[in-house]
mmCIF file of C-alpha atoms in Angstrom:
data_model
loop_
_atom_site.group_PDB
_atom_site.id
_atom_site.type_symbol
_atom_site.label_atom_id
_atom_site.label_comp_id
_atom_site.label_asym_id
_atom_site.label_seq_id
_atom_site.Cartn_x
_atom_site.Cartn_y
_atom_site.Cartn_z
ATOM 1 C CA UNK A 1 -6.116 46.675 10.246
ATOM 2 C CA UNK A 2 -6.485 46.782 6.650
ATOM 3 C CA UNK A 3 -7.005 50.062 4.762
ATOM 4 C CA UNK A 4 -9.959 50.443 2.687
ATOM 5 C CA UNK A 5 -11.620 47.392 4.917
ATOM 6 C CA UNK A 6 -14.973 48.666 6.135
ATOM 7 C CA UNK A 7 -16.516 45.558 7.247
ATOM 8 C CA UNK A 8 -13.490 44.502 8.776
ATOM 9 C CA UNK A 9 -13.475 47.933 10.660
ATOM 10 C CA UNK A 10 -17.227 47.044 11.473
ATOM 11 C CA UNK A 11 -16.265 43.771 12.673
ATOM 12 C CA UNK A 12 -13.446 44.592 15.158
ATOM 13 C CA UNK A 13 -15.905 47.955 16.437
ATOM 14 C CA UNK A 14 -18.543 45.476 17.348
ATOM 15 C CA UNK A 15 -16.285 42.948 19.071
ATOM 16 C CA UNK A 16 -14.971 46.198 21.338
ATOM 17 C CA UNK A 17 -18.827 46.623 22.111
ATOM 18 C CA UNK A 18 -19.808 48.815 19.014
ATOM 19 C CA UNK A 19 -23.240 47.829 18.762
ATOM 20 C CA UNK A 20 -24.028 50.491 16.249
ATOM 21 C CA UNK A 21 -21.103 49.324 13.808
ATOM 22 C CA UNK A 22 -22.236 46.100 14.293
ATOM 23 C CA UNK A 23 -26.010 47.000 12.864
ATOM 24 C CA UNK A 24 -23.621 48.628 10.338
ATOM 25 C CA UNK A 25 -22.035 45.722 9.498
ATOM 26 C CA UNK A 26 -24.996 43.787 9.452
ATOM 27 C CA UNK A 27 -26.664 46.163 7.144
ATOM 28 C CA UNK A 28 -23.953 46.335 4.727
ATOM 29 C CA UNK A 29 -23.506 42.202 4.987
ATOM 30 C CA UNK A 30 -26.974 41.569 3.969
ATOM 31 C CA UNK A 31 -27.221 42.561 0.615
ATOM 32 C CA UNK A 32 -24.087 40.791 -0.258
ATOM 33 C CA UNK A 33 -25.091 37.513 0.704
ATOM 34 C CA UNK A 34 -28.183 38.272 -0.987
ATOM 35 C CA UNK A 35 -26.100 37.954 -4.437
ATOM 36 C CA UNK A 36 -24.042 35.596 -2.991
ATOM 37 C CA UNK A 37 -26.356 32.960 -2.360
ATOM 38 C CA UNK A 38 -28.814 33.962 -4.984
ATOM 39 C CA UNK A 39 -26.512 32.754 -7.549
ATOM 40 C CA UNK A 40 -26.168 29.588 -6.050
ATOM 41 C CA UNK A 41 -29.342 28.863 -4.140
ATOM 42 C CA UNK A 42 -33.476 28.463 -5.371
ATOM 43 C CA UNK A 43 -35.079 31.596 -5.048
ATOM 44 C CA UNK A 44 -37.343 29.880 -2.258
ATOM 45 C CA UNK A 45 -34.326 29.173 0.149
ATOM 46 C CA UNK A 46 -32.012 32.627 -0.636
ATOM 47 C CA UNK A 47 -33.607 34.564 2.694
ATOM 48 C CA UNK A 48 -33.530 31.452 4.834
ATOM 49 C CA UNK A 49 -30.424 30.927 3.775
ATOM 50 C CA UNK A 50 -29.046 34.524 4.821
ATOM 51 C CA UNK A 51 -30.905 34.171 7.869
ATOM 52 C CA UNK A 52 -28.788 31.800 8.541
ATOM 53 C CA UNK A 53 -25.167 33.077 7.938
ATOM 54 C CA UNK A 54 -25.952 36.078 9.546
ATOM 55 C CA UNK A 55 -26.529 33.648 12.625
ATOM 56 C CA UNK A 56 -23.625 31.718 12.200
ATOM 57 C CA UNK A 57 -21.264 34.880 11.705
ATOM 58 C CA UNK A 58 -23.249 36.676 14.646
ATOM 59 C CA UNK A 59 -22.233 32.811 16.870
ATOM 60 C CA UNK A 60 -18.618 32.935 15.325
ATOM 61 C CA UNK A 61 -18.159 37.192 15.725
ATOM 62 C CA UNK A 62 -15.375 36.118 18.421
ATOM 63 C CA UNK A 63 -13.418 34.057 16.095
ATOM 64 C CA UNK A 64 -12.712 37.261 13.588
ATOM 65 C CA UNK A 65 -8.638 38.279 14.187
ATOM 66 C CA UNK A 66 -9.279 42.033 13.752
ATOM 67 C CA UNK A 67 -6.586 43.544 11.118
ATOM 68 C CA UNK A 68 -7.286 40.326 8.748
ATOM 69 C CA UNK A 69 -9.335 40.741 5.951
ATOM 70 C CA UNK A 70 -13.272 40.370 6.841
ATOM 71 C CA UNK A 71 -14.666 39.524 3.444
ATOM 72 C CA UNK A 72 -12.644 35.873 3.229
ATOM 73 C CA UNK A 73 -13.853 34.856 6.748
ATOM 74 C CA UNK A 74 -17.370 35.681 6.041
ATOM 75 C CA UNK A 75 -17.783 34.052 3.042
ATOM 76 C CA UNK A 76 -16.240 31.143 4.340
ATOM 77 C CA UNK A 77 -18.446 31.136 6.608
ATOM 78 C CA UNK A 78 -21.538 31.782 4.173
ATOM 79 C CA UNK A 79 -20.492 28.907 1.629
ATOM 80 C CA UNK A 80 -20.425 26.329 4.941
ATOM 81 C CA UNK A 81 -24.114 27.260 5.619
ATOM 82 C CA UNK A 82 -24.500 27.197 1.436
ATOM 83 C CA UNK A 83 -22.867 23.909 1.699
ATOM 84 C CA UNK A 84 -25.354 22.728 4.775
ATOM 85 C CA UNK A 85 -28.762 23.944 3.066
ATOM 86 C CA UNK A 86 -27.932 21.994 -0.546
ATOM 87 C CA UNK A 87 -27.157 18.891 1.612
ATOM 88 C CA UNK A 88 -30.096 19.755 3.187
ATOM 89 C CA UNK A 89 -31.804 20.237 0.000
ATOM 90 C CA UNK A 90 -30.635 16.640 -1.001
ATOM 91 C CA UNK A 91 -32.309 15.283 1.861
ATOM 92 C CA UNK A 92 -35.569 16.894 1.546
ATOM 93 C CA UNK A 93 -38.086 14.581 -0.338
ATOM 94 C CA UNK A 94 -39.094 15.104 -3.694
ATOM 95 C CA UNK A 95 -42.844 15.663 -4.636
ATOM 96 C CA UNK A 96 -44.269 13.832 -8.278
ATOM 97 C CA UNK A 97 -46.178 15.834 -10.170
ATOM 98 C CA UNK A 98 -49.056 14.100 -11.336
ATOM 99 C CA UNK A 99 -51.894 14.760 -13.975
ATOM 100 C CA UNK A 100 -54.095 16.401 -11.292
ATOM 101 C CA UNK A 101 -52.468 19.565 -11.615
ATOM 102 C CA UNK A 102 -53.015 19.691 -15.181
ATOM 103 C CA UNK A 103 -55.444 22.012 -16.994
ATOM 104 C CA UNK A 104 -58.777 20.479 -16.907
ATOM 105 C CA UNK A 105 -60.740 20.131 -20.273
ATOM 106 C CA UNK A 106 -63.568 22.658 -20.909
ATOM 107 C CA UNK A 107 -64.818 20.927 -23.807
ATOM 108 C CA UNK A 108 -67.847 19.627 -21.767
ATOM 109 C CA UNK A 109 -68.598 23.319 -21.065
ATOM 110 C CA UNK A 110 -67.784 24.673 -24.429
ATOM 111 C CA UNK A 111 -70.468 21.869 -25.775
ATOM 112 C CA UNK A 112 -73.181 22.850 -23.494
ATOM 113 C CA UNK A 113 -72.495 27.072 -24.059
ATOM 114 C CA UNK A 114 -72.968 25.837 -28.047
ATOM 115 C CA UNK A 115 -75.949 23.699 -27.537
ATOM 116 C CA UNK A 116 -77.931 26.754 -25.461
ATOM 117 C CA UNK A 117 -77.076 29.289 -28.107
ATOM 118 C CA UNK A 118 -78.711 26.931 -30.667
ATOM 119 C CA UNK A 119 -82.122 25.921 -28.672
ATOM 120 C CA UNK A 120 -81.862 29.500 -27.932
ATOM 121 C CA UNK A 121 -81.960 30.254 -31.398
ATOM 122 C CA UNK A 122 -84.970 28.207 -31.824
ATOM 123 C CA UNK A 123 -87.088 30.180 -29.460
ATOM 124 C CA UNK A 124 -89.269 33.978 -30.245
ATOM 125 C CA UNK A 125 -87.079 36.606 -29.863
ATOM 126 C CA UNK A 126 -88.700 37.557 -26.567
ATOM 127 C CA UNK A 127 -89.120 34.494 -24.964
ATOM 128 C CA UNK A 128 -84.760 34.200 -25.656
ATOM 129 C CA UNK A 129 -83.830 37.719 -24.267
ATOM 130 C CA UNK A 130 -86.038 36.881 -21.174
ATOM 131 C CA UNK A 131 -84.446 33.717 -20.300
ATOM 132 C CA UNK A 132 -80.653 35.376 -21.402
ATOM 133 C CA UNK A 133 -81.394 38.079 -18.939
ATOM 134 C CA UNK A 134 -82.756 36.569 -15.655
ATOM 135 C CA UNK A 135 -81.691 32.690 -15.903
ATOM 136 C CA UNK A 136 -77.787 33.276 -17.531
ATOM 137 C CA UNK A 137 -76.910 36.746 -16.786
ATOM 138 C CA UNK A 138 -78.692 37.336 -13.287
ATOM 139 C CA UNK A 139 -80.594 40.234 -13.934
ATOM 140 C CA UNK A 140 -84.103 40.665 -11.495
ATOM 141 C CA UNK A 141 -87.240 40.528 -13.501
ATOM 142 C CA UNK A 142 -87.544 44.203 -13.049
ATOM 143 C CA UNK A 143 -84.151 45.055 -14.482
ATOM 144 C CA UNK A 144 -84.889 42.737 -17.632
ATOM 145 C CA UNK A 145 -88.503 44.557 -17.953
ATOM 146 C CA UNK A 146 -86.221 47.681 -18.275
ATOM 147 C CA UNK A 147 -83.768 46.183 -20.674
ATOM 148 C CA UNK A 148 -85.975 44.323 -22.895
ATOM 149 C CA UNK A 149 -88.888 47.051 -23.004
ATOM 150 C CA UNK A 150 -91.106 44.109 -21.831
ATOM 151 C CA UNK A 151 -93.690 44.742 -18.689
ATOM 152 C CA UNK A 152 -92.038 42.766 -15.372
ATOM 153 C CA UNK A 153 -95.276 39.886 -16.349
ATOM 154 C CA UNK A 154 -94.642 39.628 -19.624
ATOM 155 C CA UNK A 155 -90.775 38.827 -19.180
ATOM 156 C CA UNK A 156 -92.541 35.957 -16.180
ATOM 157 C CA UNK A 157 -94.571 34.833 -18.936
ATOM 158 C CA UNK A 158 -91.747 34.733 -21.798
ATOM 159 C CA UNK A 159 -89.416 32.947 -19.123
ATOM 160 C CA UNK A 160 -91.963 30.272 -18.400
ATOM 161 C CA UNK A 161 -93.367 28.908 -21.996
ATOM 162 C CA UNK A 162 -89.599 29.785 -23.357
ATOM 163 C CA UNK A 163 -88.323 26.353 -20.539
ATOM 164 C CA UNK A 164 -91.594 24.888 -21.834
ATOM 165 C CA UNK A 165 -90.274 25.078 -24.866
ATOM 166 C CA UNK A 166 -86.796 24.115 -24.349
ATOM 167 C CA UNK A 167 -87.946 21.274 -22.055
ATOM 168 C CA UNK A 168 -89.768 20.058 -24.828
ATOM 169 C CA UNK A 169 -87.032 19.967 -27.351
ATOM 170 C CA UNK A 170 -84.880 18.541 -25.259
ATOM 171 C CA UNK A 171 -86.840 15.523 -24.305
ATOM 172 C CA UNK A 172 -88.808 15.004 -27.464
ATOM 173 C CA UNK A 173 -86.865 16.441 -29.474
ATOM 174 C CA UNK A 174 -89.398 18.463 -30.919
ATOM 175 C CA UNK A 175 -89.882 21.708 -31.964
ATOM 176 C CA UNK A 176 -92.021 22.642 -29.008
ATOM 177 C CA UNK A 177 -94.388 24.727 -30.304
#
């Protein structure tokens, strides 16, 4: 066996029956094929990928001559299932990406948020916090009384002639008073 070969050491323990220097092995493998195929491999198929060399070298564990090196066999072994998983790859079909998975425009939304704010603008003071308060921002007509300093009827009646209001500009285009 060769000095300064743990794996290898490992490797021949857990053919004898060592099933704790096999977990060892295992263990110590892992990480290494981690860099190994990360290098060579998408991100999205690295752990597959090791999932599957450790199979294959767990399959092959009785063709491993103890007292030769462990490191060449395993790799060998690890750049066959490399090899399988880009053919693989290869075979896999590919997916077009299309203009549906594009940002979508906010323009629309940007244009209406502008338009408000303007016929907004155009209302009484009162009548404007009212309908900012219950109708964009969601408060109850209690919590807007309490905001605005307004009794809970008199932000119902600001509400209701301030859409009169904005109804009426918007259709007639009028002022709306």
């Amino acid at each position: 066996m060769a000095d300064g070969d743990p794996w290898g050491e490992w490797m021949a323990a857990a053919q004898r029956g060592d099933a704790a220097a096999y977990r060892q092995l295992l263990a110590a493998l892992r990480p290494w094929l981690v860099r190994f195929l990360g290098r060579r491999l998408p991100p999205a198929q690295v752990e597959d990928t090791v999932q599957d060399v450790l199979m294959a070298i767990h399959t092959k564990r009785h063709t491993f001559e103890p007292g030769r090196p462990f490191l060449p066999w395993a790799a060998a072994i690890a750049r066959y299932r490399w090899i399988d998983r880009l053919r693989a790859m290869g075979r896999a079909p590919e997916s077009e990406l299309n203009d549906v998975h594009g940002v979508p425009d906010h323009g629309a939304a940007v244009m209406s948020a502008t338009l408000l704010t303007a016929l907004l603008e155009r209302l009484k003071p009162a009548q404007a916090q009212a309908i900012r308060l219950v109708k964009l921002q969601g408060f109850s007509i209690e919590e807007a009384a309490s905001i605005s300093g307004q009794s809970p009827s008199l932000v119902k009646v600001n509400i209701h002639r301030g859409l009169g209001r904005l109804s009426a500009m918007v259709e007639g285009g009028q002022d709306g008073q």
